[in-house]
mmCIF file of C-alpha atoms and ligand atoms in Angstrom:
data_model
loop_
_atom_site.group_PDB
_atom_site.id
_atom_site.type_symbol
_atom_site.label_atom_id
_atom_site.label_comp_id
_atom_site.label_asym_id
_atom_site.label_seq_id
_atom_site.Cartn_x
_atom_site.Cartn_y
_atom_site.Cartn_z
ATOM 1 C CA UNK A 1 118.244 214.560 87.998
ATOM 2 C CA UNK A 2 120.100 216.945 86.237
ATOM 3 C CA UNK A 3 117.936 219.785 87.035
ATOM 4 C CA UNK A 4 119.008 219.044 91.306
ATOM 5 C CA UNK A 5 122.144 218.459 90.406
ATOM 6 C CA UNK A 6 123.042 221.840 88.118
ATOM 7 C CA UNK A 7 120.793 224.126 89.955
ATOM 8 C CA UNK A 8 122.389 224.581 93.246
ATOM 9 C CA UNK A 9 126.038 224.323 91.501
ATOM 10 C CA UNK A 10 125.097 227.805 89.515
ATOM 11 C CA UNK A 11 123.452 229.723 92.378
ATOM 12 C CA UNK A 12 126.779 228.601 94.295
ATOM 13 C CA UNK A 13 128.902 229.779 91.683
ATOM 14 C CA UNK A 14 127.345 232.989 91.307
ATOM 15 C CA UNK A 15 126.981 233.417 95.354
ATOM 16 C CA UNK A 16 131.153 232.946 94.965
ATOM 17 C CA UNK A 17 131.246 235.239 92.430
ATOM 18 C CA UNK A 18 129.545 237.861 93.507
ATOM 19 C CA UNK A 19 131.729 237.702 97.125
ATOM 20 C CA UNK A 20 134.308 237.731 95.060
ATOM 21 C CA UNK A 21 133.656 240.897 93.258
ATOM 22 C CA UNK A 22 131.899 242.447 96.540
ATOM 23 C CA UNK A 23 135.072 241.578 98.435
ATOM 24 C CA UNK A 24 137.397 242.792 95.710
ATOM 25 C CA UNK A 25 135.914 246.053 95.563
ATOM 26 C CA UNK A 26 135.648 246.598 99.265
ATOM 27 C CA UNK A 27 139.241 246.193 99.353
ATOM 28 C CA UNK A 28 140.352 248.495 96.814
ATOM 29 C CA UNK A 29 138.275 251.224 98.722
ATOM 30 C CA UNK A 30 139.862 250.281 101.718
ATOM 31 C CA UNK A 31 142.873 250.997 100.063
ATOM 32 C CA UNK A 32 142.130 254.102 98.361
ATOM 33 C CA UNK A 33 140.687 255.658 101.538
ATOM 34 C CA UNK A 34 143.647 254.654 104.028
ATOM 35 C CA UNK A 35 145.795 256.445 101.259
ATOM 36 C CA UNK A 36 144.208 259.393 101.108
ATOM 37 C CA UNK A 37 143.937 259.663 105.043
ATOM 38 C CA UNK A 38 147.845 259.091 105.540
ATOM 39 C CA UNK A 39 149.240 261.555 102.548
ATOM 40 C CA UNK A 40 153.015 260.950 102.078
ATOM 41 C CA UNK A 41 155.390 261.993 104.441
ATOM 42 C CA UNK A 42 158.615 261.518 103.267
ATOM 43 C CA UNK A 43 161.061 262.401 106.134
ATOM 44 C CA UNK A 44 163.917 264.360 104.161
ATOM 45 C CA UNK A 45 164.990 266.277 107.878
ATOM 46 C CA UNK A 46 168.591 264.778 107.389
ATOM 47 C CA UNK A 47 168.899 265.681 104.094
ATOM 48 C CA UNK A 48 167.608 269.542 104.619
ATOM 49 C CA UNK A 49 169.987 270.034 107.850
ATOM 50 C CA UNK A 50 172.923 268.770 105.944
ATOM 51 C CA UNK A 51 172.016 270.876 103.003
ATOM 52 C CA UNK A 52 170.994 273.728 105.254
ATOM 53 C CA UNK A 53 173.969 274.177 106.821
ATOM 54 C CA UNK A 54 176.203 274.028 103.923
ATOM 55 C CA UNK A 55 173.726 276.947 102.520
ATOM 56 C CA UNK A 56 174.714 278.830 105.528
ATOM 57 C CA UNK A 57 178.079 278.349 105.492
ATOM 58 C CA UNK A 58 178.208 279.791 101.878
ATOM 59 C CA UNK A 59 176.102 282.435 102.919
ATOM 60 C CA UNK A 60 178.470 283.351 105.658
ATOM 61 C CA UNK A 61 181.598 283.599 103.085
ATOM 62 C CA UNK A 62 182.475 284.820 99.648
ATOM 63 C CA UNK A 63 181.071 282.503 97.275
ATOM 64 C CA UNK A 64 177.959 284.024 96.287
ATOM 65 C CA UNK A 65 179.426 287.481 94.425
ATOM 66 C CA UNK A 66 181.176 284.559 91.921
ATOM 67 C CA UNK A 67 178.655 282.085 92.434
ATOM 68 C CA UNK A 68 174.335 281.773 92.141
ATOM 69 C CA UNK A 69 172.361 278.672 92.379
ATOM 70 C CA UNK A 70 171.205 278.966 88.833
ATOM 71 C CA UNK A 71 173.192 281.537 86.825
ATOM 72 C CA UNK A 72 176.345 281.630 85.975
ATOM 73 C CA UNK A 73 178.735 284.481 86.625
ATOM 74 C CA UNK A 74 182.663 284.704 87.466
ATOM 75 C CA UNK A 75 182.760 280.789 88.264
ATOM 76 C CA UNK A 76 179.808 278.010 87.268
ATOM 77 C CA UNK A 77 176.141 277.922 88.301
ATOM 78 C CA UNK A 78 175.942 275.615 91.442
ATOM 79 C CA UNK A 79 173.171 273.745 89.205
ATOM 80 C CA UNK A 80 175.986 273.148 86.471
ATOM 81 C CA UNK A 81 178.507 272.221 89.510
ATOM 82 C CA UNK A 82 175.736 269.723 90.453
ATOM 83 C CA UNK A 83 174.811 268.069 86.830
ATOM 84 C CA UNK A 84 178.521 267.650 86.399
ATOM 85 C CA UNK A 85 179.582 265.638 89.597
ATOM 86 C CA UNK A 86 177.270 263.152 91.557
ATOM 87 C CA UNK A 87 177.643 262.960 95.433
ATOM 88 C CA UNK A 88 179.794 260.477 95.587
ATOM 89 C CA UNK A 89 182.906 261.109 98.351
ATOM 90 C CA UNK A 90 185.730 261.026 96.358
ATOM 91 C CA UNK A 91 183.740 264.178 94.351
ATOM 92 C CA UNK A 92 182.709 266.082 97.770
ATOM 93 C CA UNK A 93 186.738 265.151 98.697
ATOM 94 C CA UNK A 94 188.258 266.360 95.679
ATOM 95 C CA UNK A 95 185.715 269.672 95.285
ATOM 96 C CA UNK A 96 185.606 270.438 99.299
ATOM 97 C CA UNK A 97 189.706 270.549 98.387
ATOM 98 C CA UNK A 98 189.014 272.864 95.369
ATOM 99 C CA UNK A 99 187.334 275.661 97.524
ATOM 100 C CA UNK A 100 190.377 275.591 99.851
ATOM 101 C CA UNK A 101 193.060 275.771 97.982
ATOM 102 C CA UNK A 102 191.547 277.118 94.768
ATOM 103 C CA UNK A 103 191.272 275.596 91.670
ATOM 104 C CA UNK A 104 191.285 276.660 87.648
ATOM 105 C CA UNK A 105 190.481 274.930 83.975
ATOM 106 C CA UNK A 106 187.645 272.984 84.752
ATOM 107 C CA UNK A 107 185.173 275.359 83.819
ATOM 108 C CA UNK A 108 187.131 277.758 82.235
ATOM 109 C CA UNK A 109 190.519 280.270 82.635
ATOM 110 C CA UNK A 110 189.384 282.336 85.362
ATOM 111 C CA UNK A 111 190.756 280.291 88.398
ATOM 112 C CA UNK A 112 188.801 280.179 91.440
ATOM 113 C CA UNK A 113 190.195 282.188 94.958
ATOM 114 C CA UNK A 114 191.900 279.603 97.661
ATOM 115 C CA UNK A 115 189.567 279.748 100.930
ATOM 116 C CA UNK A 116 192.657 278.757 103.289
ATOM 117 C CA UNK A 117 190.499 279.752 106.286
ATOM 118 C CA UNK A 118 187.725 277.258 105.589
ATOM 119 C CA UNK A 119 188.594 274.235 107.637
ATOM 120 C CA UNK A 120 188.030 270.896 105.547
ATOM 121 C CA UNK A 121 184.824 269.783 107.090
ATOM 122 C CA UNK A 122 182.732 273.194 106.310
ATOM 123 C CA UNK A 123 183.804 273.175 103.031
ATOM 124 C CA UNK A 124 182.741 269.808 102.422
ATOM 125 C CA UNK A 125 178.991 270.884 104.016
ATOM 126 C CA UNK A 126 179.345 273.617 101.154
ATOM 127 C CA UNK A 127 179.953 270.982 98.184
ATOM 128 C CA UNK A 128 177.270 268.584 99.661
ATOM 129 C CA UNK A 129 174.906 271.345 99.272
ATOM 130 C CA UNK A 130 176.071 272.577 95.722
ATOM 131 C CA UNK A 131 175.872 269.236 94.575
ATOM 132 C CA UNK A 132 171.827 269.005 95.654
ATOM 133 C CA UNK A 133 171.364 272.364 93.586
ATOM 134 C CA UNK A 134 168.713 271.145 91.358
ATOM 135 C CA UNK A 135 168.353 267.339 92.022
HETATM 136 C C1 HEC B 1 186.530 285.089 92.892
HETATM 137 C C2 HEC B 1 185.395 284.349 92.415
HETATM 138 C C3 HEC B 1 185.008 283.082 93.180
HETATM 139 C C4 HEC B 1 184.685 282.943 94.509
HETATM 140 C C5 HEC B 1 184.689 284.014 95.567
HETATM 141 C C6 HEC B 1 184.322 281.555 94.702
HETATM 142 N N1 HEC B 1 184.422 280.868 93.526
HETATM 143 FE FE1 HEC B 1 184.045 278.878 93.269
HETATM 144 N N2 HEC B 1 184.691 279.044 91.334
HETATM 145 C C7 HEC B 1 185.094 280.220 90.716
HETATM 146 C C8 HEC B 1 185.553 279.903 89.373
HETATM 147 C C9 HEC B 1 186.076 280.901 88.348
HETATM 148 C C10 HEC B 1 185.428 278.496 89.224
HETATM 149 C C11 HEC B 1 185.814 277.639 88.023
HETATM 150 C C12 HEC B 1 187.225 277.123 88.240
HETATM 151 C C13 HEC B 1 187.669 276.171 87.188
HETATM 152 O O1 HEC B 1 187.491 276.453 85.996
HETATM 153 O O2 HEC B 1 188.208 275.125 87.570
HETATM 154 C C14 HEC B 1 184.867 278.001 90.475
HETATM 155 C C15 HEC B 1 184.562 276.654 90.716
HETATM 156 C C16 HEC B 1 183.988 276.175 91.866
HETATM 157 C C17 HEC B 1 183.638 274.797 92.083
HETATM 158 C C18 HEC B 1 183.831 273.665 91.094
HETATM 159 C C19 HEC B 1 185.311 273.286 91.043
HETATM 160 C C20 HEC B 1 185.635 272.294 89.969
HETATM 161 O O3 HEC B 1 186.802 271.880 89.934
HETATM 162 O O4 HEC B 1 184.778 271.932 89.153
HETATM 163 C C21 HEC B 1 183.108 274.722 93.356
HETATM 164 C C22 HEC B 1 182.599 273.481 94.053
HETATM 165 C C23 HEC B 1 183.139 276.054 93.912
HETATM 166 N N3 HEC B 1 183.673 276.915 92.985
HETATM 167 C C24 HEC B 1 182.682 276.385 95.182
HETATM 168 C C25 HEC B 1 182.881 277.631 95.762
HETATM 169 C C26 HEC B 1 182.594 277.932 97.149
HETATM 170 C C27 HEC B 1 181.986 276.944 98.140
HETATM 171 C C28 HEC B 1 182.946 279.218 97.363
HETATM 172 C C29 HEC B 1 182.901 280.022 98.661
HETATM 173 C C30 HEC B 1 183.660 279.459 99.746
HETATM 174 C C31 HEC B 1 183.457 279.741 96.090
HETATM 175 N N4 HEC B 1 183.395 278.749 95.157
HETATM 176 C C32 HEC B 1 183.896 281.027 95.911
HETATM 177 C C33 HEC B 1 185.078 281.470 91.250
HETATM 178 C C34 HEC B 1 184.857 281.770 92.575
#
């Protein structure tokens, strides 16, 4: 009795088993292979144009014989700029403000030139790209 009973429970069980394992492994390399087929793409186009264009924009003015992305010379690194204030928009606000009108003791005694000419909304493309210098 036992013997009819037992025998077809454990080759069950093992049958089970074994899909099990079969299926899990199938579906790990189903996995594995649809990842490496589909690499990454992270789509960071906003986040270049925005930071592109505030690039050019100091590119087309002054700031570069006081400024460098990672060295400081008359005024602060852009990297150091960065570490100091997040992107928030009370920072790109207060800094876009800064570059117009000029601004001194934050970083030192040597004030920083007013860019009157800059209208508000370029110079706050500017700051948004300082403050990705290094992030
Ligand atoms: C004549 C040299 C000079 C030029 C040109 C110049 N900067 Fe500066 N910049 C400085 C100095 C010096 C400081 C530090 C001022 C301070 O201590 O508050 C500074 C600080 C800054 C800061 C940080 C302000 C703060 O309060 O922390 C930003 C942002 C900045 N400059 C952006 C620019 C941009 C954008 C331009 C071009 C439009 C520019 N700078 C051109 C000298 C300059």
């Amino acid at each position: 009795m036992k013997k009819t009973i037992w025998g077809p429970i454990c080759i069950s069980a093992a049958v089970v088993l074994l899909a099990a394992c079969g299926g899990g492994d199938k579906k790990a390399e189903q996995k594995s292979e649809q990842k490496s087929e589909t690499p990454a793409v992270k789509d960071n186009s906003m986040v270049t144009s925005v930071a592109g264009k505030g690039k050019e924009l100091i590119a087309s003015k002054d700031c570069k014989t006081c400024h460098t992305e990672e060295t400081k010379l008359v005024g602060p690194a852009f990297k150091e700029i960065a570490a100091k204030y997040p992107a928030s928009d009370e920072n790109i606000e207060l800094l876009a403000g800064k570059v117009i009108k000029g601004g001194a003791g934050n970083w030192g005694e040597v004030p920083m030139a007013p860019h009157a000419d800059i209208p508000k909304d370029d110079a706050k493309e500017m700051v948004k790209y300082i403050l990705s210098v290094g992030k």
